[in-house]
Coordinates of C-alpha atoms in Angstrom, one line a residue:
Chain A
X1 CA -48.7 -86.7 35.0
X2 CA -48.4 -84.5 32.3
X3 CA -49.1 -80.9 31.5
X4 CA -52.6 -81.0 30.9
X5 CA -55.6 -79.0 29.5
X6 CA -56.3 -77.5 32.8
X7 CA -52.4 -76.5 33.4
X8 CA -52.2 -74.2 30.2
X9 CA -55.0 -73.2 30.6
X10 CA -53.8 -72.0 33.9
X11 CA -50.2 -71.3 32.6
X12 CA -51.4 -69.7 29.7
X13 CA -53.4 -67.7 32.1
X14 CA -50.8 -66.3 34.1
X15 CA -48.3 -65.6 31.3
X16 CA -51.0 -63.7 29.4
X17 CA -51.8 -61.3 32.4
X18 CA -48.4 -60.6 33.4
X19 CA -47.0 -59.9 29.5
X20 CA -49.9 -58.0 29.2
X21 CA -49.0 -55.9 32.2
X22 CA -46.0 -55.5 31.2
X23 CA -46.0 -54.6 28.0
X24 CA -48.9 -52.3 28.8
X25 CA -46.3 -50.9 31.4
X26 CA -43.0 -49.8 29.5
X27 CA -45.3 -49.1 26.5
X28 CA -46.2 -46.1 29.0
X29 CA -42.8 -45.8 30.7
X30 CA -41.2 -45.3 26.7
X31 CA -43.2 -43.2 24.7
X32 CA -44.4 -41.1 28.0
X33 CA -43.5 -37.0 28.7
X34 CA -40.9 -38.7 31.4
X35 CA -38.1 -39.7 29.2
X36 CA -35.0 -41.6 30.1
X37 CA -33.2 -39.2 31.2
X38 CA -35.1 -37.3 33.8
X39 CA -32.1 -36.8 35.8
X40 CA -29.5 -37.5 34.4
X41 CA -28.3 -32.9 34.7
X42 CA -29.6 -33.2 38.8
X43 CA -26.5 -30.5 39.9
X44 CA -26.4 -33.0 42.6
X45 CA -25.7 -36.0 40.8
X46 CA -22.9 -33.8 39.0
X47 CA -21.2 -32.5 42.5
X48 CA -21.2 -36.0 43.8
X49 CA -19.8 -37.1 40.9
X50 CA -17.0 -34.5 40.8
X51 CA -15.5 -35.7 44.3
X52 CA -15.4 -39.1 43.1
Chain B
X1 CA -39.6 -29.0 57.9
X2 CA -37.9 -27.4 55.3
X3 CA -38.2 -29.1 51.7
X4 CA -35.7 -28.4 49.8
X5 CA -34.9 -32.2 48.0
X6 CA -33.0 -30.7 45.4
X7 CA -30.3 -31.0 48.0
X8 CA -30.1 -34.8 47.9
X9 CA -29.1 -37.3 45.5
X10 CA -31.2 -38.2 42.7
X11 CA -30.9 -41.1 40.3
X12 CA -30.2 -40.7 37.0
X13 CA -32.4 -42.3 35.0
X14 CA -36.1 -43.7 35.6
X15 CA -35.4 -47.2 33.8
X16 CA -33.1 -47.1 36.6
X17 CA -34.9 -46.6 39.1
X18 CA -37.5 -49.2 38.3
X19 CA -34.8 -51.4 37.7
X20 CA -33.1 -51.1 40.9
X21 CA -36.4 -51.1 42.4
X22 CA -37.4 -54.3 40.6
X23 CA -34.2 -56.0 41.3
X24 CA -34.7 -55.2 45.3
X25 CA -38.0 -57.2 44.0
X26 CA -37.0 -60.6 42.6
X27 CA -34.3 -62.1 45.1
X28 CA -33.5 -66.1 45.2
X29 CA -37.5 -66.6 46.5
X30 CA -38.3 -65.5 43.0
X31 CA -36.9 -68.6 41.2
X32 CA -36.3 -70.9 44.5
X33 CA -39.2 -70.5 46.9
X34 CA -42.0 -69.7 44.1
X35 CA -41.9 -73.0 42.4
X36 CA -42.0 -75.2 45.6
X37 CA -45.1 -72.8 47.1
X38 CA -46.7 -73.2 43.9
X39 CA -46.4 -77.0 43.7
X40 CA -47.3 -77.9 47.6
X41 CA -50.0 -75.8 47.3
X42 CA -52.2 -76.7 44.3
X43 CA -50.4 -76.3 41.1
X44 CA -52.4 -74.3 39.4
X45 CA -54.9 -73.2 41.3
X46 CA -52.6 -72.0 43.3
X47 CA -52.6 -68.9 41.0
X48 CA -56.1 -68.0 42.2
X49 CA -55.1 -66.6 45.4
X50 CA -52.0 -65.8 44.4
X51 CA -53.2 -63.0 41.5
X52 CA -56.1 -62.1 44.5
X53 CA -53.2 -60.8 46.6
X54 CA -51.2 -59.7 43.8
X55 CA -53.9 -57.7 43.6
X56 CA -55.1 -56.6 47.2
X57 CA -51.7 -56.6 48.9
X58 CA -48.7 -56.9 46.7
X59 CA -49.2 -53.7 44.3
X60 CA -51.4 -52.0 47.3
X61 CA -48.5 -52.2 49.0
X62 CA -45.9 -51.1 46.8
X63 CA -47.8 -47.7 45.6
X64 CA -48.1 -47.4 49.2
X65 CA -44.4 -47.5 49.9
X66 CA -43.3 -46.0 46.8
X67 CA -45.9 -42.9 48.4
X68 CA -44.5 -42.8 51.5
X69 CA -40.7 -42.7 49.9
X70 CA -40.7 -39.9 47.6
X71 CA -43.7 -38.1 50.2
X72 CA -40.4 -38.2 52.9
X73 CA -37.9 -37.9 50.4
X74 CA -39.4 -33.9 49.5
X75 CA -38.3 -33.7 53.7
X76 CA -35.2 -34.9 53.0
X77 CA -35.5 -37.9 54.7
X78 CA -34.4 -41.4 53.7
X79 CA -35.6 -43.9 56.2
X80 CA -38.4 -45.0 57.7
X81 CA -38.4 -43.1 61.2
X82 CA -38.3 -39.6 59.5
X83 CA -40.8 -40.3 57.3
X84 CA -43.4 -41.3 60.1
X85 CA -42.3 -38.4 61.7
X86 CA -43.5 -36.7 58.3
X87 CA -46.9 -38.4 58.3
X88 CA -47.7 -38.9 61.7
X89 CA -47.2 -36.0 64.1
X90 CA -46.6 -38.1 67.0
X91 CA -43.4 -38.2 69.6
X92 CA -43.5 -41.7 69.0
X93 CA -43.6 -42.1 65.0
X94 CA -39.7 -42.1 64.3
X95 CA -39.2 -44.3 67.1
X96 CA -41.9 -46.7 65.4
X97 CA -39.8 -46.0 62.3
X98 CA -37.1 -47.2 63.7
X99 CA -38.9 -51.0 62.7
X100 CA -37.8 -50.2 58.9
X101 CA -34.2 -49.5 59.7
X102 CA -33.9 -52.4 61.7
X103 CA -35.4 -55.2 59.4
X104 CA -33.4 -53.7 56.7
X105 CA -30.1 -54.3 58.8
X106 CA -30.9 -57.4 60.5
X107 CA -31.9 -59.0 56.9
X108 CA -28.3 -57.5 55.2
X109 CA -26.4 -59.0 57.9
X110 CA -27.6 -62.8 56.6
X111 CA -29.1 -62.4 53.3
X112 CA -25.2 -61.0 52.3
X113 CA -23.6 -64.3 53.7
X114 CA -26.6 -66.4 51.5
X115 CA -25.7 -64.3 48.6
X116 CA -22.2 -65.3 48.6
X117 CA -23.0 -68.5 48.7
X118 CA -24.2 -68.2 45.3
X119 CA -20.4 -66.5 44.0
X120 CA -18.9 -69.6 45.3
X121 CA -21.4 -72.0 44.0
X122 CA -20.9 -70.3 39.9
X123 CA -17.3 -70.7 40.7
X124 CA -17.7 -74.4 41.8
X125 CA -19.7 -74.7 38.9
X126 CA -17.7 -73.6 36.3
X127 CA -14.5 -75.0 37.9
X128 CA -16.3 -78.4 37.8
X129 CA -15.9 -78.8 41.3
X130 CA -19.1 -80.8 42.7
X131 CA -19.6 -82.8 39.2
X132 CA -19.2 -86.4 39.5
X133 CA -20.7 -86.5 43.4
X134 CA -23.6 -88.5 42.1
X135 CA -26.7 -88.3 44.5
X136 CA -28.7 -85.9 46.1
X137 CA -27.1 -86.7 50.0
X138 CA -23.4 -86.2 49.0
X139 CA -24.9 -83.2 47.1
X140 CA -26.2 -82.5 49.9
X141 CA -23.2 -83.4 52.5
X142 CA -20.5 -81.0 50.0
X143 CA -23.3 -77.9 51.1
X144 CA -23.3 -78.4 54.0
X145 CA -19.9 -78.6 54.8
X146 CA -19.2 -75.6 52.3
X147 CA -21.2 -74.2 55.0
X148 CA -19.2 -75.2 57.9
X149 CA -22.4 -77.5 59.0
X150 CA -20.1 -80.5 58.9
X151 CA -16.9 -81.9 57.5
X152 CA -16.5 -83.6 54.7
X153 CA -13.5 -84.2 52.0
X154 CA -15.0 -81.7 49.7
X155 CA -14.3 -79.2 53.1
X156 CA -12.2 -79.4 55.9
X157 CA -13.4 -76.3 57.2
X158 CA -15.6 -73.0 56.0
X159 CA -12.6 -70.8 54.5
X160 CA -13.7 -71.5 51.0
X161 CA -17.3 -69.8 52.2
X162 CA -15.8 -67.2 54.2
X163 CA -13.4 -66.4 50.9
X164 CA -17.2 -65.4 49.0
X165 CA -18.5 -63.6 51.9
X166 CA -15.5 -61.2 51.9
X167 CA -16.3 -61.5 48.3
X168 CA -19.8 -60.2 48.3
X169 CA -19.0 -57.6 51.3
X170 CA -16.6 -56.1 49.5
X171 CA -18.4 -56.1 46.4
X172 CA -22.2 -54.9 48.7
X173 CA -20.0 -52.5 49.8
X174 CA -18.6 -50.9 47.2
X175 CA -21.5 -50.5 45.1
X176 CA -23.5 -48.7 48.2
X177 CA -20.4 -45.9 48.7
X178 CA -20.5 -45.1 44.3
X179 CA -24.4 -44.4 45.6
X180 CA -27.2 -43.8 44.1
X181 CA -27.1 -43.2 40.4
X182 CA -23.4 -44.2 40.1
X183 CA -23.6 -47.4 42.1
X184 CA -26.9 -48.5 42.4
X185 CA -28.1 -47.7 39.6
X186 CA -25.3 -48.8 37.5
X187 CA -25.6 -52.1 39.0
X188 CA -29.1 -52.2 38.6
X189 CA -28.8 -51.4 34.7
X190 CA -26.0 -54.3 34.1
X191 CA -27.5 -57.1 36.7
X192 CA -31.1 -57.0 35.9
X193 CA -31.3 -57.2 31.6
X194 CA -28.2 -59.5 32.3
X195 CA -30.3 -61.7 35.2
X196 CA -33.6 -61.8 32.7
X197 CA -30.6 -63.4 30.1
X198 CA -29.5 -65.8 31.9
X199 CA -32.8 -67.0 33.2
X200 CA -34.0 -67.0 29.4
X201 CA -30.8 -69.4 28.4
X202 CA -31.9 -71.7 30.8
X203 CA -35.4 -72.1 30.9
X204 CA -34.9 -72.5 27.3
X205 CA -32.6 -75.1 27.6
X206 CA -34.8 -76.8 30.3
X207 CA -38.1 -76.4 27.8
X208 CA -35.8 -78.7 25.0
X209 CA -35.0 -80.9 27.8
X210 CA -37.8 -83.9 27.2
X211 CA -37.3 -86.8 28.8
X212 CA -33.4 -86.9 29.4
X213 CA -33.8 -90.7 30.7
X214 CA -36.4 -93.1 27.7
X215 CA -36.6 -95.8 30.6
X216 CA -38.8 -93.2 32.6
X217 CA -41.0 -91.7 30.7
X218 CA -42.9 -90.8 33.3
X219 CA -40.4 -88.1 34.5
X220 CA -40.4 -85.3 31.8
X221 CA -40.1 -81.6 31.4
X222 CA -43.9 -81.7 31.0
X223 CA -44.4 -83.7 34.2
X224 CA -42.9 -80.6 35.9
X225 CA -44.5 -77.9 34.7
X226 CA -47.6 -80.1 35.4
X227 CA -46.6 -80.0 38.6
X228 CA -46.4 -77.0 38.9
X229 CA -49.5 -75.9 36.9
X230 CA -52.2 -78.3 36.6
X231 CA -54.7 -77.4 38.9
X232 CA -56.2 -79.3 41.8
X233 CA -59.1 -76.5 42.9
X234 CA -59.9 -78.8 45.8
X235 CA -56.9 -77.2 47.6
X236 CA -58.8 -74.3 47.3
X237 CA -60.7 -74.8 50.4
X238 CA -57.5 -74.7 53.1
X239 CA -57.1 -71.9 54.1
X240 CA -53.6 -72.3 54.5
X241 CA -53.2 -72.4 50.6
X242 CA -54.3 -68.9 50.6
X243 CA -51.8 -67.7 53.5
X244 CA -49.2 -69.7 51.8
X245 CA -50.3 -67.4 48.2
X246 CA -50.6 -63.4 50.4
X247 CA -47.1 -64.6 51.6
X248 CA -45.8 -65.8 48.9
X249 CA -46.5 -62.2 47.1
X250 CA -45.4 -60.2 50.2
X251 CA -42.6 -62.5 50.5
X252 CA -41.6 -62.3 46.4
X253 CA -42.3 -58.1 46.4
X254 CA -40.0 -57.1 49.7
X255 CA -42.6 -55.0 50.7
X256 CA -42.5 -54.3 54.2
X257 CA -39.0 -53.6 55.2
X258 CA -38.2 -50.1 54.5
X259 CA -36.2 -50.5 50.9
X260 CA -38.2 -49.2 48.9
X261 CA -39.2 -46.5 50.8
X262 CA -35.6 -45.4 50.9
X263 CA -34.9 -45.5 47.1
X264 CA -38.7 -43.8 46.0
X265 CA -36.9 -40.7 48.6
X266 CA -35.0 -39.7 45.9
X267 CA -37.2 -39.0 43.0
X268 CA -38.3 -35.5 42.8
X269 CA -41.4 -34.2 44.2
X270 CA -43.5 -34.7 40.4
X271 CA -42.2 -37.5 39.4
X272 CA -44.3 -40.6 38.6
X273 CA -44.6 -43.7 41.4
X274 CA -48.3 -45.2 40.1
X275 CA -46.8 -46.5 36.8
X276 CA -42.9 -47.1 37.7
X277 CA -44.7 -49.0 41.0
X278 CA -47.3 -51.0 38.8
X279 CA -43.9 -51.7 36.7
X280 CA -41.5 -53.0 39.1
X281 CA -44.5 -55.3 40.7
X282 CA -44.8 -56.6 36.8
X283 CA -40.8 -56.8 36.3
X284 CA -41.2 -59.5 39.5
X285 CA -44.1 -61.2 38.3
X286 CA -42.3 -62.1 35.8
X287 CA -39.0 -63.0 37.0
X288 CA -41.6 -65.3 39.4
X289 CA -44.3 -66.5 37.3
X290 CA -42.5 -66.5 34.0
X291 CA -39.1 -67.4 34.7
X292 CA -38.9 -68.6 37.8
X293 CA -42.0 -71.3 37.2
X294 CA -40.0 -72.7 34.3
X295 CA -36.9 -73.7 35.7
X296 CA -35.6 -75.2 39.2
X297 CA -39.4 -77.6 39.2
X298 CA -39.4 -78.7 35.9
X299 CA -36.1 -79.5 35.6
X300 CA -35.9 -81.7 38.7
X301 CA -39.3 -83.4 38.1
X302 CA -37.3 -84.4 34.6
X303 CA -34.2 -85.9 36.1
X304 CA -36.0 -87.1 39.3
X305 CA -39.6 -87.3 39.3
X306 CA -42.1 -85.6 40.8
X307 CA -41.6 -88.0 44.1
X308 CA -38.5 -87.4 44.6
X309 CA -38.7 -83.8 43.6
X310 CA -41.5 -83.0 46.2
X311 CA -38.8 -84.6 48.5
X312 CA -36.0 -81.9 48.1
X313 CA -38.6 -79.2 47.7
X314 CA -40.2 -80.2 51.3
X315 CA -36.2 -79.8 53.0
X316 CA -36.6 -75.7 51.6
X317 CA -35.6 -73.6 48.5
X318 CA -31.6 -74.1 49.3
X319 CA -32.0 -77.5 48.9
X320 CA -33.8 -77.3 45.9
X321 CA -31.1 -74.6 44.6
X322 CA -28.2 -76.3 46.2
X323 CA -28.4 -79.5 46.2
X324 CA -30.8 -80.4 43.4
X325 CA -29.6 -77.8 40.7
X326 CA -26.3 -79.3 40.7
X327 CA -26.9 -82.7 40.1
X328 CA -29.0 -81.9 37.1
X329 CA -26.1 -79.3 36.2
X330 CA -23.4 -83.0 36.2
X331 CA -25.9 -84.7 34.3
X332 CA -26.3 -82.4 30.8
X333 CA -23.6 -81.2 28.4
X334 CA -22.5 -78.3 29.3
X335 CA -23.2 -78.3 32.8
X336 CA -20.7 -76.4 33.6
X337 CA -21.9 -73.0 32.2
X338 CA -25.5 -73.9 32.8
X339 CA -24.2 -74.1 36.4
X340 CA -22.4 -70.9 36.1
X341 CA -25.7 -69.0 34.6
X342 CA -27.3 -70.4 37.1
X343 CA -25.7 -69.6 40.2
X344 CA -24.5 -65.8 39.0
X345 CA -27.8 -65.0 37.9
X346 CA -29.0 -66.2 42.1
X347 CA -26.3 -63.8 42.7
X348 CA -27.6 -60.7 40.4
X349 CA -30.7 -61.4 42.0
X350 CA -29.4 -61.6 45.7
X351 CA -27.0 -58.5 45.2
X352 CA -30.0 -56.5 43.7
X353 CA -31.7 -57.2 46.6
X354 CA -28.7 -56.3 49.1
X355 CA -27.4 -52.9 48.1
X356 CA -31.4 -52.0 48.8
X357 CA -31.2 -53.3 52.3
X358 CA -27.9 -51.2 53.2
X359 CA -29.5 -48.1 51.7
X360 CA -32.2 -47.2 54.3
X361 CA -28.8 -47.4 57.1
X362 CA -26.9 -45.7 54.4
X363 CA -29.9 -42.9 54.1
X364 CA -30.7 -42.3 58.3
X365 CA -26.5 -41.8 58.1
X366 CA -26.4 -39.4 55.7
X367 CA -30.0 -37.3 56.0
X368 CA -30.2 -37.2 59.8
X369 CA -26.8 -37.0 61.2
X370 CA -25.1 -35.3 58.6
X371 CA -22.2 -38.1 57.9
X372 CA -21.3 -38.1 54.5
X373 CA -21.8 -41.4 52.3
X374 CA -18.0 -42.2 52.7
X375 CA -18.5 -42.3 56.5
X376 CA -22.2 -43.6 56.4
X377 CA -21.2 -46.5 54.2
X378 CA -18.0 -47.0 56.2
X379 CA -19.8 -47.2 59.7
X380 CA -22.8 -49.8 58.3
X381 CA -20.0 -51.6 56.5
X382 CA -18.5 -52.1 60.4
X383 CA -21.6 -53.1 61.6
X384 CA -22.8 -55.4 59.2
X385 CA -18.9 -57.2 59.1
X386 CA -18.8 -57.8 63.2
X387 CA -22.2 -59.3 62.7
X388 CA -22.4 -61.6 59.7
X389 CA -19.7 -63.3 62.0
X390 CA -22.2 -65.0 64.3
X391 CA -24.0 -65.3 61.6
X392 CA -21.6 -67.9 59.7
X393 CA -20.1 -69.3 62.6
X394 CA -23.6 -70.4 64.3
X395 CA -24.7 -70.9 61.0
X396 CA -25.9 -74.8 62.1
X397 CA -27.2 -73.6 65.2
X398 CA -30.4 -72.1 64.1
X399 CA -28.9 -68.7 64.5
X400 CA -29.5 -67.2 60.7
X401 CA -33.1 -69.1 60.9
X402 CA -33.8 -67.1 64.2
X403 CA -33.0 -63.0 62.6
X404 CA -34.6 -64.9 59.3
X405 CA -37.8 -65.1 61.5
X406 CA -37.9 -62.6 63.6
X407 CA -36.7 -59.4 61.3
X408 CA -37.5 -61.3 57.2
X409 CA -41.1 -63.2 58.1
X410 CA -42.7 -61.6 61.0
X411 CA -41.2 -58.7 61.1
X412 CA -42.0 -57.9 57.9
X413 CA -45.4 -58.4 57.9
X414 CA -46.3 -55.7 61.3
X415 CA -44.2 -53.0 59.4
X416 CA -46.4 -53.5 56.4
X417 CA -49.6 -53.0 58.6
X418 CA -48.3 -50.3 60.6
X419 CA -47.2 -48.2 57.6
X420 CA -50.5 -48.9 55.8
X421 CA -52.5 -47.5 58.8
X422 CA -50.7 -44.6 59.1
X423 CA -50.1 -44.0 55.6
X424 CA -54.2 -44.1 54.8
X425 CA -55.7 -43.9 58.0
X426 CA -53.8 -41.2 60.2
X427 CA -51.8 -39.2 57.4
X428 CA -55.4 -40.0 55.8
X429 CA -57.2 -41.5 52.7
X430 CA -57.4 -38.4 50.9
X431 CA -54.1 -37.1 51.9
X432 CA -52.3 -40.3 51.0
X433 CA -54.0 -40.8 47.3
X434 CA -53.0 -37.3 46.4
X435 CA -49.7 -38.3 47.0
X436 CA -49.9 -41.5 45.5
X437 CA -50.9 -39.8 42.0
X438 CA -49.2 -37.0 41.9
X439 CA -47.7 -37.1 38.7
X440 CA -48.9 -40.2 37.5
X441 CA -48.3 -41.5 34.3
X442 CA -51.1 -43.3 34.7
X443 CA -54.3 -43.3 36.9
X444 CA -54.9 -45.4 39.8
X445 CA -58.1 -47.4 39.7
X446 CA -60.4 -45.3 42.1
X447 CA -61.0 -48.4 43.5
X448 CA -57.9 -49.0 44.9
X449 CA -58.2 -46.5 47.6
X450 CA -60.9 -48.7 48.6
X451 CA -58.6 -51.6 48.8
X452 CA -55.9 -50.0 50.4
X453 CA -57.8 -48.6 53.1
X454 CA -60.0 -51.4 54.3
X455 CA -58.7 -54.8 52.8
X456 CA -54.6 -54.7 52.4
X457 CA -54.6 -53.8 56.2
X458 CA -57.3 -55.8 57.2
X459 CA -55.3 -59.0 54.9
X460 CA -51.7 -58.4 56.9
X461 CA -53.9 -58.0 60.0
X462 CA -55.4 -62.1 59.3
X463 CA -51.9 -63.0 58.1
X464 CA -49.6 -61.6 61.3
X465 CA -52.4 -62.6 63.6
X466 CA -52.4 -66.4 62.0
X467 CA -48.5 -66.9 62.1
X468 CA -48.7 -65.4 65.5
X469 CA -50.8 -68.3 66.7
X470 CA -49.2 -70.6 64.1
X471 CA -46.1 -69.7 64.1
X472 CA -44.6 -66.6 66.6
X473 CA -46.0 -67.9 69.8
X474 CA -44.3 -71.8 69.4
X475 CA -41.3 -70.2 68.1
X476 CA -40.5 -68.2 70.5
X477 CA -41.7 -70.2 73.3
X478 CA -38.8 -72.3 71.9
X479 CA -41.4 -75.6 71.5
X480 CA -39.5 -77.1 68.4
X481 CA -35.8 -76.0 69.3
X482 CA -33.2 -78.9 69.6
X483 CA -31.7 -78.7 73.3
X484 CA -28.5 -77.7 72.1
X485 CA -29.1 -74.8 70.0
X486 CA -31.3 -73.3 72.7
X487 CA -28.2 -71.3 74.2
X488 CA -27.9 -69.9 69.8
X489 CA -31.1 -68.9 69.8
X490 CA -31.3 -66.5 72.6
X491 CA -28.0 -65.4 71.9
X492 CA -29.6 -64.3 68.4
X493 CA -32.5 -62.7 70.1
X494 CA -30.1 -61.3 72.9
X495 CA -28.2 -59.4 69.2
X496 CA -31.2 -58.6 68.1
X497 CA -32.6 -56.7 70.6
X498 CA -29.1 -54.7 71.3
X499 CA -29.3 -53.7 67.4
X500 CA -33.0 -52.6 67.9
X501 CA -31.9 -50.4 71.6
X502 CA -28.9 -49.1 69.1
X503 CA -30.9 -47.9 66.6
X504 CA -33.6 -46.6 68.9
X505 CA -30.5 -44.9 70.6
X506 CA -29.2 -43.4 67.3
X507 CA -33.7 -42.5 66.5
X508 CA -33.4 -40.6 69.3
X509 CA -30.2 -38.6 69.0
X510 CA -30.6 -38.1 65.6
X511 CA -33.9 -36.0 66.8
X512 CA -31.6 -34.3 69.6
X513 CA -29.4 -33.2 67.8
X514 CA -32.0 -31.3 65.3
X515 CA -33.7 -30.1 67.8
X516 CA -29.8 -28.5 69.3

């Protein structure tokens, strides 16, 4: 039995919900004030880098 | 207690942290367990309880664990004993938190070995070692002889498995040794995009297979998607379906094992956790529902039909991943390349989870004993390397299964229930809510406060009691155990008790050391 209309609806709904949530999340992350390099200048990370 | 979180390592970037936590959540289960669960439990209708439990169990536990972790990090605690000691002012708290170390350590011991199979199979795919085996039985013999369960013309002993275990082990501990920013985060930034790329490539290949054998038009990719997604609403009246959905949500997000806490402890006090927690959960769901549901089952149905695929799936996720998938790869053009990508993506899914399982113990040794990272990782490596020998050599006697049940299944729900009660009831819902929303880039909807306080612990309690009655007690009493395996099962139990005793002793020593 192939993919039926109900199956397509459920698949589309599940994919749609997940797609919407993940798009919202990554959009917010890429556009909010906490930018992508929050901790890059952490003194601890720099110190550990030197040690290594 | 001092609040000097600046002395600890920190994540290099926010996206790195999110990918690392998502990597912890995305594991073999996303690609092997989910499609089997969906197909066996009502198809599309399974998604109804699945999404309900995602909302009342998965997302709340994510936020709770991020909250406990970041809060513990403010007090220089990167593992559950210290975190519980902060949120529950009781001498017992640190010992209860030891469960978070026990679970992640036990799972790491056997998971690293399972992960090494995927690396081995990616090598066997590109070198076409299993090509030409022809049927499911031969492929299972290939798998079992690789694992050392039996001898076959393909493998005389477990030397291949051992070599790949050593390689996997070395990579894991090298990454852990490199640290949070330069090790775990860099791994996540490379492995996660590659994992998604490989999965998308394979999913597109699957979607374009159509009907591989025109003489069997009923076996098609469409039938495979139908097997997963066509809803059987009658199944929803069966409570087992709801428990299966709750269990799947629980396993897929890797909650209840102390790993998310450890990662979140390296955040700054005002860093967002509300959006980051939601994003990691959503990333995991994309890997599971969209990609995981589009590969193994559809391709198996397209080649072998629904009835045979059902039989394969009943054999467990490993049979589906390691026996039926290779059968497909040897039947399609460039199958060696697709096989290589499939097992490598599973390896990436595995390693991003296993390093997360090592981090709580490393953090415990660093934070509570003042060890440097080299010593902490070295100590853990020695313990895991010795322990994994039992898993490798006693695999066929159920040693791994026993560890997986008590630590990797039942232990998770017990720990999750304890942490939810401690955070939302003992620490207090007001303080917990404020902690989770502190610095948030989104405001957690108010309804979740009610859900986290009442619904999540209630659901966890029901799941725990159900598993206790239906699985835990019969397993404890060895109801269905093979007589030959019983000494090894007891061996696994004694081994776990010893590990637990060692952790409790170390927790006691750590606090004694601090008081002195």
